[in-house]
Short mmCIF file of C-alpha atoms and ligand atoms in Angstrom, two decimals:
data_model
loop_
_atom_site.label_atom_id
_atom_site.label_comp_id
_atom_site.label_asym_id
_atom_site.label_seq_id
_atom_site.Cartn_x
_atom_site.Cartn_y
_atom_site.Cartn_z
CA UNK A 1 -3.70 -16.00 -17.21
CA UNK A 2 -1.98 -19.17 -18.26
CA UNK A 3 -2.16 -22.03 -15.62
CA UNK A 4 0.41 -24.89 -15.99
CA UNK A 5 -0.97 -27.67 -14.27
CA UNK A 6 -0.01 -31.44 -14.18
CA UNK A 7 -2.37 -34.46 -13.80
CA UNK A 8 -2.05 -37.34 -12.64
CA UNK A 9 -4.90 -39.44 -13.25
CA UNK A 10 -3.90 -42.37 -11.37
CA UNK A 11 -5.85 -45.55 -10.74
CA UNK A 12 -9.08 -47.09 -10.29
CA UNK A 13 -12.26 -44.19 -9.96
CA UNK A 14 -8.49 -41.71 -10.69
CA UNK A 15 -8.76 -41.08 -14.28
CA UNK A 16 -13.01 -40.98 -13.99
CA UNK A 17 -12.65 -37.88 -11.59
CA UNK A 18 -9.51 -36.28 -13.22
CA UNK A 19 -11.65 -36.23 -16.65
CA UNK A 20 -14.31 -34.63 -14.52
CA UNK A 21 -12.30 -31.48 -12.58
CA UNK A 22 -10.80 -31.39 -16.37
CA UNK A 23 -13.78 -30.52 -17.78
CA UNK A 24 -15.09 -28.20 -14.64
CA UNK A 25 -11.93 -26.05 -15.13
CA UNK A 26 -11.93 -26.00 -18.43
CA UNK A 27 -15.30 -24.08 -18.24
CA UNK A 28 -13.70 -21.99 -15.57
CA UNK A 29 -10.86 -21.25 -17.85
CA UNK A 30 -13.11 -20.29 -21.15
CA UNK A 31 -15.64 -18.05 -18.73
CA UNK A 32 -13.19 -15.90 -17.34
CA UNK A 33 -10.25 -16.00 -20.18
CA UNK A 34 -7.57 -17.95 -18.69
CA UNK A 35 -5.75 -21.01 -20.71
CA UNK A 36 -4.79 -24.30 -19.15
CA UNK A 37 -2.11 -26.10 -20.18
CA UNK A 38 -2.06 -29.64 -19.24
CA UNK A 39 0.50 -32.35 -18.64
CA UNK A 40 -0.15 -35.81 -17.61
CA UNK A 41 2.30 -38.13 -15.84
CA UNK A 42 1.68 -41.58 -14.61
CA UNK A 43 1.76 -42.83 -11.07
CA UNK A 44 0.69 -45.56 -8.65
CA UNK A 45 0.08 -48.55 -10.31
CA UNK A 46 -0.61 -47.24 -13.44
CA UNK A 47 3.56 -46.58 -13.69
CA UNK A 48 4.10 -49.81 -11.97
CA UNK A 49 2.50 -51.31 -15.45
CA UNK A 50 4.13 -48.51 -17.67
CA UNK A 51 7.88 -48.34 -16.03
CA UNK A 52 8.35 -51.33 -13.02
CA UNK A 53 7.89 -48.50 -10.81
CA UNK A 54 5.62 -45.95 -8.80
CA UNK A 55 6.90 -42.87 -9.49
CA UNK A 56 9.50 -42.57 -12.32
CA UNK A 57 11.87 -38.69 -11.56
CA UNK A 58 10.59 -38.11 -14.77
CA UNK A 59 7.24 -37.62 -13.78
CA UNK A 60 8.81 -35.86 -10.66
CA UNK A 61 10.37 -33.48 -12.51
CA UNK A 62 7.31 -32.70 -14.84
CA UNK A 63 5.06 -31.67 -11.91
CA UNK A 64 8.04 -29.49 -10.07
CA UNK A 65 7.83 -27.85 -13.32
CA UNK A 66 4.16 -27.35 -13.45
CA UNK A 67 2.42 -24.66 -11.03
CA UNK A 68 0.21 -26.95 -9.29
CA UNK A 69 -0.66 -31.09 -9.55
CA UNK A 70 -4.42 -32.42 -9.94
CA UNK A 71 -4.07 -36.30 -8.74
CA UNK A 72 -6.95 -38.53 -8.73
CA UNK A 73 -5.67 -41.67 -6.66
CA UNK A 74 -3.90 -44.68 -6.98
CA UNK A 75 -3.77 -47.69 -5.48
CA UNK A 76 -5.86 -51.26 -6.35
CA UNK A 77 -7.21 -53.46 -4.19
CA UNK A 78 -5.21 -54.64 -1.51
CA UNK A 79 -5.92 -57.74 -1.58
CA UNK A 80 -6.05 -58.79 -4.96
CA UNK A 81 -4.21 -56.69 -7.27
CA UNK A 82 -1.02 -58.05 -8.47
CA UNK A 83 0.74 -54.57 -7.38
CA UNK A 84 0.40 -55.93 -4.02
CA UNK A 85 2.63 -58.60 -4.77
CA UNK A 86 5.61 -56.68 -4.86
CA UNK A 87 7.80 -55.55 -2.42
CA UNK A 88 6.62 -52.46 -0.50
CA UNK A 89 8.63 -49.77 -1.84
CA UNK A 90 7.35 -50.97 -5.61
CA UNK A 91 3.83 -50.92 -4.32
CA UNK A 92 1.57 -47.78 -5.69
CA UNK A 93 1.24 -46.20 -1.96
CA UNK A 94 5.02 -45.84 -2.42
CA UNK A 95 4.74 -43.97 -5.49
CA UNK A 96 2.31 -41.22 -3.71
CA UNK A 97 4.32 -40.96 -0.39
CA UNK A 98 7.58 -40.42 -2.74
CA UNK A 99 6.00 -37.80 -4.53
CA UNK A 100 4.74 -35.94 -1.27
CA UNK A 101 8.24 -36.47 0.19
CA UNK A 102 10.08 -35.16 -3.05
CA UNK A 103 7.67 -31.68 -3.30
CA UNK A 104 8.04 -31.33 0.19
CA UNK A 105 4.06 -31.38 0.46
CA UNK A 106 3.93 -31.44 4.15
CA UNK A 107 0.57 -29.62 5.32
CA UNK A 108 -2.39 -31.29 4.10
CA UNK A 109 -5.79 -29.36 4.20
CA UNK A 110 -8.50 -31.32 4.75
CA UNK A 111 -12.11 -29.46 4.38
CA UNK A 112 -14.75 -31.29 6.41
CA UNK A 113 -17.70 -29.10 5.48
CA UNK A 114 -21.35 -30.72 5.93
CA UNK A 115 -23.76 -28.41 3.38
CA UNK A 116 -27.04 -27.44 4.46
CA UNK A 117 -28.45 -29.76 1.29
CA UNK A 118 -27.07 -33.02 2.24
CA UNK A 119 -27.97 -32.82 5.99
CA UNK A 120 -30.12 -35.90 5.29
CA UNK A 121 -27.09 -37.26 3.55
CA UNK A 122 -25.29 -37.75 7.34
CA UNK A 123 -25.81 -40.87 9.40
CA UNK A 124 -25.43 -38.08 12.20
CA UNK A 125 -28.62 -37.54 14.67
CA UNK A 126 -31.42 -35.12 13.75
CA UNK A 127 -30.58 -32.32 15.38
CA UNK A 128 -26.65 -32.54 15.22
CA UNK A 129 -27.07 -32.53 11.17
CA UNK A 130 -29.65 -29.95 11.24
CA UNK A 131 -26.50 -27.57 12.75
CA UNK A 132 -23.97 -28.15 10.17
CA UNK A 133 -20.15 -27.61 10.51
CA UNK A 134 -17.48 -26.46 8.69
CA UNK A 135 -13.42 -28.09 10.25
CA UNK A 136 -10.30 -27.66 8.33
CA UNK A 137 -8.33 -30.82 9.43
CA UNK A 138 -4.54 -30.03 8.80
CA UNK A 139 -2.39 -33.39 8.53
CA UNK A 140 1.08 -33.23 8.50
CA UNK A 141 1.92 -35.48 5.73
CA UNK A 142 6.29 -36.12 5.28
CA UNK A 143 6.43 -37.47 9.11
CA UNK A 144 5.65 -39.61 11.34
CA UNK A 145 4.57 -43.61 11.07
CA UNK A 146 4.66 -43.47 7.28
CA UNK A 147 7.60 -42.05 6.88
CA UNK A 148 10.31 -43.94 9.83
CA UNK A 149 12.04 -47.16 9.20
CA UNK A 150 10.20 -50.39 9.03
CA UNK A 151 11.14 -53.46 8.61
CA UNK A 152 9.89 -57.11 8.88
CA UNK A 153 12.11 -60.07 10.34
CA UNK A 154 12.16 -63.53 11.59
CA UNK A 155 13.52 -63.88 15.31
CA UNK A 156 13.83 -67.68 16.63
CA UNK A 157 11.46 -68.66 14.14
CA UNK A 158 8.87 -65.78 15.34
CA UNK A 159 7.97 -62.73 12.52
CA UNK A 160 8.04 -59.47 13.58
CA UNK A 161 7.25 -56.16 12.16
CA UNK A 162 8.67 -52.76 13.16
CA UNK A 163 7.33 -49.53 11.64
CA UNK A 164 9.04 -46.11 13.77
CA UNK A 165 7.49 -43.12 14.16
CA UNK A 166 9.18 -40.22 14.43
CA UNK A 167 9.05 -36.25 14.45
CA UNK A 168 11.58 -33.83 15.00
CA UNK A 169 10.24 -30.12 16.58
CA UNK A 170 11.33 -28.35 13.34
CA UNK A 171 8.51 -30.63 10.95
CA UNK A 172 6.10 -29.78 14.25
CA UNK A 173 6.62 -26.33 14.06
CA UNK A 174 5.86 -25.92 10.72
CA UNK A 175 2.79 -27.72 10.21
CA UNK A 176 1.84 -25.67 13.56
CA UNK A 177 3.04 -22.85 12.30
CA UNK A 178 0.61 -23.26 9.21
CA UNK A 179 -2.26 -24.23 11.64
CA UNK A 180 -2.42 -21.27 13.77
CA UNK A 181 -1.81 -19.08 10.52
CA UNK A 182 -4.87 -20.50 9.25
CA UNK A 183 -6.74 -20.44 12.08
CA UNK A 184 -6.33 -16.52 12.30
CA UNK A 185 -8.35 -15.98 8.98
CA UNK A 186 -11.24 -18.50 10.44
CA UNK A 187 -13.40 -19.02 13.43
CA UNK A 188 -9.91 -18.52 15.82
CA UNK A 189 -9.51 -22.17 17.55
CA UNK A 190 -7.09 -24.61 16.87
CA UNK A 191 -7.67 -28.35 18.35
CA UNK A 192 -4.11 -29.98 18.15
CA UNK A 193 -4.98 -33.94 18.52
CA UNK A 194 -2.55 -36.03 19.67
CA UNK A 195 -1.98 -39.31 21.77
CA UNK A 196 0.26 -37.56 24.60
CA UNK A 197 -0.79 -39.79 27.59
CA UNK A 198 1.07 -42.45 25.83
CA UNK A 199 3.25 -41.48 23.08
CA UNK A 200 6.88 -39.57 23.23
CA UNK A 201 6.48 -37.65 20.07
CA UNK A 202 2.73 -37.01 20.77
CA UNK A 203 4.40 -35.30 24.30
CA UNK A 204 6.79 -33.63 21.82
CA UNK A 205 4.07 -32.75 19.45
CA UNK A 206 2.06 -30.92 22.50
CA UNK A 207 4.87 -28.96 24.17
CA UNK A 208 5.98 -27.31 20.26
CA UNK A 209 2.49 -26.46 19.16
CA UNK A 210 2.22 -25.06 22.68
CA UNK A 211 5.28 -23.08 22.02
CA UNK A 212 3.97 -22.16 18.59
CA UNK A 213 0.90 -20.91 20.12
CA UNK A 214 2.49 -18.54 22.30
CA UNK A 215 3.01 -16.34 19.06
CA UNK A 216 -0.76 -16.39 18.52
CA UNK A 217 -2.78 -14.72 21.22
CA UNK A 218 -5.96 -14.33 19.84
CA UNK A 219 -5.91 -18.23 18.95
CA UNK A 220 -7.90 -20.86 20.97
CA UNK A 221 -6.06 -23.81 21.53
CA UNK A 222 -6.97 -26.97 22.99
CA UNK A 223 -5.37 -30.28 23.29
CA UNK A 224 -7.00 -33.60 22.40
CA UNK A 225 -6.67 -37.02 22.70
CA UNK A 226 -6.82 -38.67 19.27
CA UNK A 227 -9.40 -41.35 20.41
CA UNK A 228 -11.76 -38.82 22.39
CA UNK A 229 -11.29 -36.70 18.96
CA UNK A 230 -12.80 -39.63 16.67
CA UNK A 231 -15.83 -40.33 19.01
CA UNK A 232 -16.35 -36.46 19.33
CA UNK A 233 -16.34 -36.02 15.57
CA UNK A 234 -19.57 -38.04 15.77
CA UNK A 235 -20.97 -36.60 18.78
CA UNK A 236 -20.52 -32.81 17.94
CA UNK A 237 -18.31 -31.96 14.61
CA UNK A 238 -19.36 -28.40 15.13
CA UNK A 239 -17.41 -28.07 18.27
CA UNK A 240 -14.01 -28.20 16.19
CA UNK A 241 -12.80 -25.45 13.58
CA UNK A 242 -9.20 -26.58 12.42
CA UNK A 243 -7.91 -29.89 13.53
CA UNK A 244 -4.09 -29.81 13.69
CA UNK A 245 -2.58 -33.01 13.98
CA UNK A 246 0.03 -36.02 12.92
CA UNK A 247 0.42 -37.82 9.54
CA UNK A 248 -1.81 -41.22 10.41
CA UNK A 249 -3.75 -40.11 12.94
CA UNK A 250 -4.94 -37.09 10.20
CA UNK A 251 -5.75 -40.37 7.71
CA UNK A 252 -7.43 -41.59 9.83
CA UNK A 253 -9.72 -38.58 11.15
CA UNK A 254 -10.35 -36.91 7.99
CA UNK A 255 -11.87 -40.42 6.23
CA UNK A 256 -14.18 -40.20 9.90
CA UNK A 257 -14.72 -36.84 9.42
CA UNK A 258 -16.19 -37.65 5.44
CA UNK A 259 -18.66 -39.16 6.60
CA UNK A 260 -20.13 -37.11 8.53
CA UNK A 261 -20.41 -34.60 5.86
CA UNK A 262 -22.12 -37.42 3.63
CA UNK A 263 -19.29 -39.12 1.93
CA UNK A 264 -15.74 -38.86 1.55
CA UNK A 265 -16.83 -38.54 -2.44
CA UNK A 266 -17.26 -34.84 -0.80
CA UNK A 267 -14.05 -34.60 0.86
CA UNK A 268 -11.43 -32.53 -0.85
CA UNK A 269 -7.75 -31.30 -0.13
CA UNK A 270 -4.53 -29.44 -0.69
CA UNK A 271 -1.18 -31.00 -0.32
CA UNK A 272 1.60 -27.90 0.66
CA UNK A 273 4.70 -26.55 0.71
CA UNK A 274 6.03 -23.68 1.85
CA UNK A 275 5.63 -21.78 -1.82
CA UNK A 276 2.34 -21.05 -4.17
CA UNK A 277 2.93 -24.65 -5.74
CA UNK A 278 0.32 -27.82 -4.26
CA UNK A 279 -0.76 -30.72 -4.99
CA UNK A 280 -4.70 -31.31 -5.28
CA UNK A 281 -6.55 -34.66 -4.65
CA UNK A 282 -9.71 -35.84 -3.58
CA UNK A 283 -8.80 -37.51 0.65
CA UNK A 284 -10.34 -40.80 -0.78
CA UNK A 285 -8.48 -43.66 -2.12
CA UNK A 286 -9.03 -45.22 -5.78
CA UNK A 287 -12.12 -47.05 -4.71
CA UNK A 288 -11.59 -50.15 -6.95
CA UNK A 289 -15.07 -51.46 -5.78
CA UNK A 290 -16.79 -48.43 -8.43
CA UNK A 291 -13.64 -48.41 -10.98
CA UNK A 292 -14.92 -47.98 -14.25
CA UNK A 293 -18.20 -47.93 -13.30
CA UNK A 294 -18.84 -44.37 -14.02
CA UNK A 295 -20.45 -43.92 -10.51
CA UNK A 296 -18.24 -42.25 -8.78
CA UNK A 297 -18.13 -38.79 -6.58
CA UNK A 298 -16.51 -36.08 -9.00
CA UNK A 299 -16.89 -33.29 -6.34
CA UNK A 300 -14.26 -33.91 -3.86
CA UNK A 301 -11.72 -33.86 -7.04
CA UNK A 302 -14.04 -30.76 -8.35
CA UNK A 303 -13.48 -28.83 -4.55
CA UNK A 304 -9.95 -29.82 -4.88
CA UNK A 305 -9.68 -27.86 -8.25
CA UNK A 306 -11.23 -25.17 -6.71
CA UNK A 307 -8.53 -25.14 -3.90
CA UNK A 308 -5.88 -24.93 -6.22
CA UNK A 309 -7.71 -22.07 -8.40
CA UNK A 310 -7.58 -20.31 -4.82
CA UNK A 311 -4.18 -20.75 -3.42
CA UNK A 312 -2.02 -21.86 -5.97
CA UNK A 313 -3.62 -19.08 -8.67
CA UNK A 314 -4.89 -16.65 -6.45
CA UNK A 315 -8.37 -16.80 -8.31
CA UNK A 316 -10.96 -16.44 -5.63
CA UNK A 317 -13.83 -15.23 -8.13
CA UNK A 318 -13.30 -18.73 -10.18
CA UNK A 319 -12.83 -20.60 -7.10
CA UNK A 320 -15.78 -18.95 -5.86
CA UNK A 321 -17.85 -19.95 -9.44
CA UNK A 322 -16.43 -23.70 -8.29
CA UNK A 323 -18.46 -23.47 -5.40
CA UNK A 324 -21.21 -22.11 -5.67
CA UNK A 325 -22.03 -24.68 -8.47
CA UNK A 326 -21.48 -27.34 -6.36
CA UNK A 327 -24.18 -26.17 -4.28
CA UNK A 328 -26.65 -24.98 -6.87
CA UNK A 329 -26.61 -28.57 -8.35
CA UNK A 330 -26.81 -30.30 -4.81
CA UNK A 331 -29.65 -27.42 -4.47
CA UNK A 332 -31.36 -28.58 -7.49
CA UNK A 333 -31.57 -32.13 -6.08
CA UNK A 334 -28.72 -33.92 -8.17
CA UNK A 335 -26.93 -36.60 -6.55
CA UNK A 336 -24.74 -39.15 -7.21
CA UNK A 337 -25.06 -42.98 -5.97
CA UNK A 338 -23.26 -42.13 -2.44
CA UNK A 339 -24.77 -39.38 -1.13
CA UNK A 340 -27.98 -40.13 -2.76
CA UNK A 341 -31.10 -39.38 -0.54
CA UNK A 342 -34.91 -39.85 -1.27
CA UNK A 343 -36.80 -37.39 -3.25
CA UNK A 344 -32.87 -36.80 -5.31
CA UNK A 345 -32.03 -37.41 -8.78
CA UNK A 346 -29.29 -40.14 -8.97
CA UNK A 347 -26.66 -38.75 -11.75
CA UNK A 348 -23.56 -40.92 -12.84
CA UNK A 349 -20.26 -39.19 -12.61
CA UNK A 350 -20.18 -38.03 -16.14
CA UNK A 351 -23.42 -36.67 -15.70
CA UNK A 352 -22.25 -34.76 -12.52
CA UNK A 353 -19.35 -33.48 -14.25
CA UNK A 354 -21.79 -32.03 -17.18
CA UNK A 355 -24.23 -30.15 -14.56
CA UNK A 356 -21.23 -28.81 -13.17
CA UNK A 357 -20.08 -27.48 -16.17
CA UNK A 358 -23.62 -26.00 -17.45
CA UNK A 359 -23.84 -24.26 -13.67
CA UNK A 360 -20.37 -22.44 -14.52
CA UNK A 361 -21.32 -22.10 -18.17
N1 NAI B 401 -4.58 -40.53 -2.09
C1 NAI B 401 -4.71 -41.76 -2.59
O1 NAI B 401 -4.45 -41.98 -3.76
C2 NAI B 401 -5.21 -42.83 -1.72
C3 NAI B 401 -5.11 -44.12 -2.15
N2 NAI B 401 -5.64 -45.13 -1.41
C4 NAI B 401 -5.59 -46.47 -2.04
O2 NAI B 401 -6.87 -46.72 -2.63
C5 NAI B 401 -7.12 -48.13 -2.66
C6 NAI B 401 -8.51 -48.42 -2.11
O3 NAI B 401 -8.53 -48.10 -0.73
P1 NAI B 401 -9.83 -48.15 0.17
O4 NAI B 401 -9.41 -48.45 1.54
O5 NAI B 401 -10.87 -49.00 -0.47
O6 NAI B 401 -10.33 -46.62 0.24
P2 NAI B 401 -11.16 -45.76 -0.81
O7 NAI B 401 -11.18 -44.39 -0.29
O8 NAI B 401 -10.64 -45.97 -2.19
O9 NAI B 401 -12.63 -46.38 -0.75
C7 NAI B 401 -13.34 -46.56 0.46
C8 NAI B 401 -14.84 -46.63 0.15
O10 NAI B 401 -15.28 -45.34 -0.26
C9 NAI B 401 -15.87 -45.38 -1.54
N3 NAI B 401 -15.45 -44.20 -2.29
C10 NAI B 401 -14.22 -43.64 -2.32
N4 NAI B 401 -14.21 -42.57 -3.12
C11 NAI B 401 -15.44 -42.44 -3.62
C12 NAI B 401 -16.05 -41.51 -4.51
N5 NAI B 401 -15.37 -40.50 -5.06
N6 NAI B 401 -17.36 -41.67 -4.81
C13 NAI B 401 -18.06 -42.67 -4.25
N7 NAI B 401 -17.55 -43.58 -3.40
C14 NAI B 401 -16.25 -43.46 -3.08
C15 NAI B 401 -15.33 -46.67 -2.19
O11 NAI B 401 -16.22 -47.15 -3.18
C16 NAI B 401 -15.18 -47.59 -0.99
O12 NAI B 401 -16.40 -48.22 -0.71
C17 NAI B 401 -5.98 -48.77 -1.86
O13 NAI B 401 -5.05 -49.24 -2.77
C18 NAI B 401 -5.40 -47.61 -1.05
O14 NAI B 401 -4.06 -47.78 -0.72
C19 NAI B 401 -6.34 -44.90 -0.26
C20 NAI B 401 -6.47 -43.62 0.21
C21 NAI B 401 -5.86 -42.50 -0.45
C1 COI B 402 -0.89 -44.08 1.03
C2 COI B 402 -1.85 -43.48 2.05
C3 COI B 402 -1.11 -42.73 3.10
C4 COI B 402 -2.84 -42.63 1.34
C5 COI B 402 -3.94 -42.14 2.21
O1 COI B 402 -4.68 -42.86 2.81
C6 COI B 402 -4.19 -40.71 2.27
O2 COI B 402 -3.36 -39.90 1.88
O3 COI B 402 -5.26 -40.33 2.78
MG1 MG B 403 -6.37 -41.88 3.71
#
């Protein structure tokens, strides 16, 4: 099979963990006879330095034309990069939510899975470790607080910022739609988290997924506040199987949720639409605290890869290979510098990337 697939490296730890996933479906690719052709556009700040600007329709059109997108991140540091000194819609971020907005990406899968092997690797009590848990958190991602108006003014010598937040029932319904589909195929319980006792499109939020639940009868649902949800996640993650919820308050749960299952250097995801096409990137940011360091977590941005082998391709048995090699080298005791527990071997990215690669091989 040919796979067309665009990159986007990105910045900071990006291009370390693109070259990675590269090289892990690459091996993929040669074991079971399929060919890869890449493409690699620039975005983030790394197109701010190329073009004056985040996200070029250039590099939009590339990845429409591709089957699927494998982004690292973008984004410096906030506080000191010179990106961050221009105005907001020049800033990397706006780059990534212009890309998300122009592929219509708006369900984002977000695998919380804690394996058996880095139980020790959660700050979690004993005996809530010892029990594992696998969630699907599914983020809607074109709405809400990141995508309404905003602006900044000065009012009788006062500043004051507006951002709006806003969600009509049709984005709702979709994203629930995709929920309870999901939801079907695994353990049967949806927990739609919202902040209804306060919020008018939280209230809206409720009363369409309730509507959208209606259709699915053998589906658990249950409604939950978003701040009970984060201090739950820490109390018992096992209780929840997919998490259906808003743009920011699915940020904001799913980087929680990482670290729970060790590190959000394990956390991957899948950016959709309503086709075969998505977009594939590791839930964490560009972490310019490692860049360049070689340090960094390749496996998120490996699981991601092996997301897109599985939807996007339809290749469970190479997904599958993804996997279980994954495990077999977190088995074997391999770890790097994040998740890295006593009695481990601490491995560099690179070196991560080549075990991977040798398990598949
Ligand atoms: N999808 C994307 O491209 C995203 C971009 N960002 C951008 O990334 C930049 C940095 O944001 P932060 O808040 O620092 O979040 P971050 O996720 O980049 O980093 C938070 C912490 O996690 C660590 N970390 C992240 N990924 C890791 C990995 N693979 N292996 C080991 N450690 C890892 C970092 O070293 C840091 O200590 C900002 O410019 C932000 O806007 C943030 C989130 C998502
Ligand atoms: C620009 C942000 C919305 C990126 C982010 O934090 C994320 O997608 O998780
Ligand atoms: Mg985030």
């Amino acid at each position: 099979m040919e796979l067309k697939i665009t990159c986007i490296p990105g910045d900071g730890i990006g291009p370390e963990i693109v070259r990675e996933a590269r090289k892990v479906l690459d091996s993929v690719a040669k074991s079971y006879g399929h060919r890869i052709q890449y493409t690699d556009i620039l975005m983030g700040g790394a197109s701010i330095d190329v073009h004056g600007i985040p996200l070029t329709e250039e590099a939009v059109e590339t990845a429409k034309a591709a089957d699927a997108v494998l982004m690292g991140s973008i984004g410096g540091d906030t506080t000191t990069s010179p990106w961050y000194k221009l105005p907001p819609n020049l800033r990397p971020e706006a780059g990534l939510l212009a890309i998300r907005k122009a592929l219509n990406l708006f369900a984002n899968l977000r695998p919380a899975i804690l394996y058996e092997e880095l139980a020790k690797a959660c700050p979690l009590r004993e005996e809530i470790s010892a029990q594992g848990f696998d969630m699907l958190i599914m983020r809607e991602l074109t709405g809400g607080l990141y995508f309404g108006d905003r602006k900044t003014i000065e009012e009788n010598g006062i500043r004051k910022a507006t951002d709006t937040l806003v969600y009509d029932e049709n984005e709702i319904r979709r994203i629930a739609i995709k929920g309870f589909d999901i939801a079907k195929k695994r353990s049967k319980k949806v927990t739609s988290v919202d902040k209804a006792n306060v919020l008018d499109s939280s209230r809206l939020w409720r009363s369409v997924v309730e509507e959208v639940a209606k259709n699915y009868p053998d589906v658990t649902l249950e409604h939950m506040l978003v701040d009970n949800c984060a201090m739950q996640l820490v109390k018992d993650p096992a209780q929840f199987d997919v998490i259906l919820t808003e743009n920011m308050f699915g940020d904001i749960l799913s980087d929680e949720a990482s670290m729970v299952t060790g590190s959000i250097g394990m956390l991957a995801s899948a950016s959709l639409n309503d086709t075969k096409f998505g977009l594939y990137e590791p839930s964490h940011g560009s972490a310019p605290d490692i860049a360049g360091k070689d340090i960094a977590n390749p496996i998120a941005t490996v699981l991601s890869a092996a997301m897109m082998l599985r939807f996007t391709f339809d290749l469970d048995k190479e997904a599958d290979a993804v996997e279980a090699a994954v495990k077999h080298v977190l088995k074997e005791g391999y770890r790097t510098a994040d998740i890295m527990s006593e009695g481990c071997k601490k491995v560099s990215c690179t070196q991560m990337g080549n075990l991977l690669v040798e398990r598949i091989g």
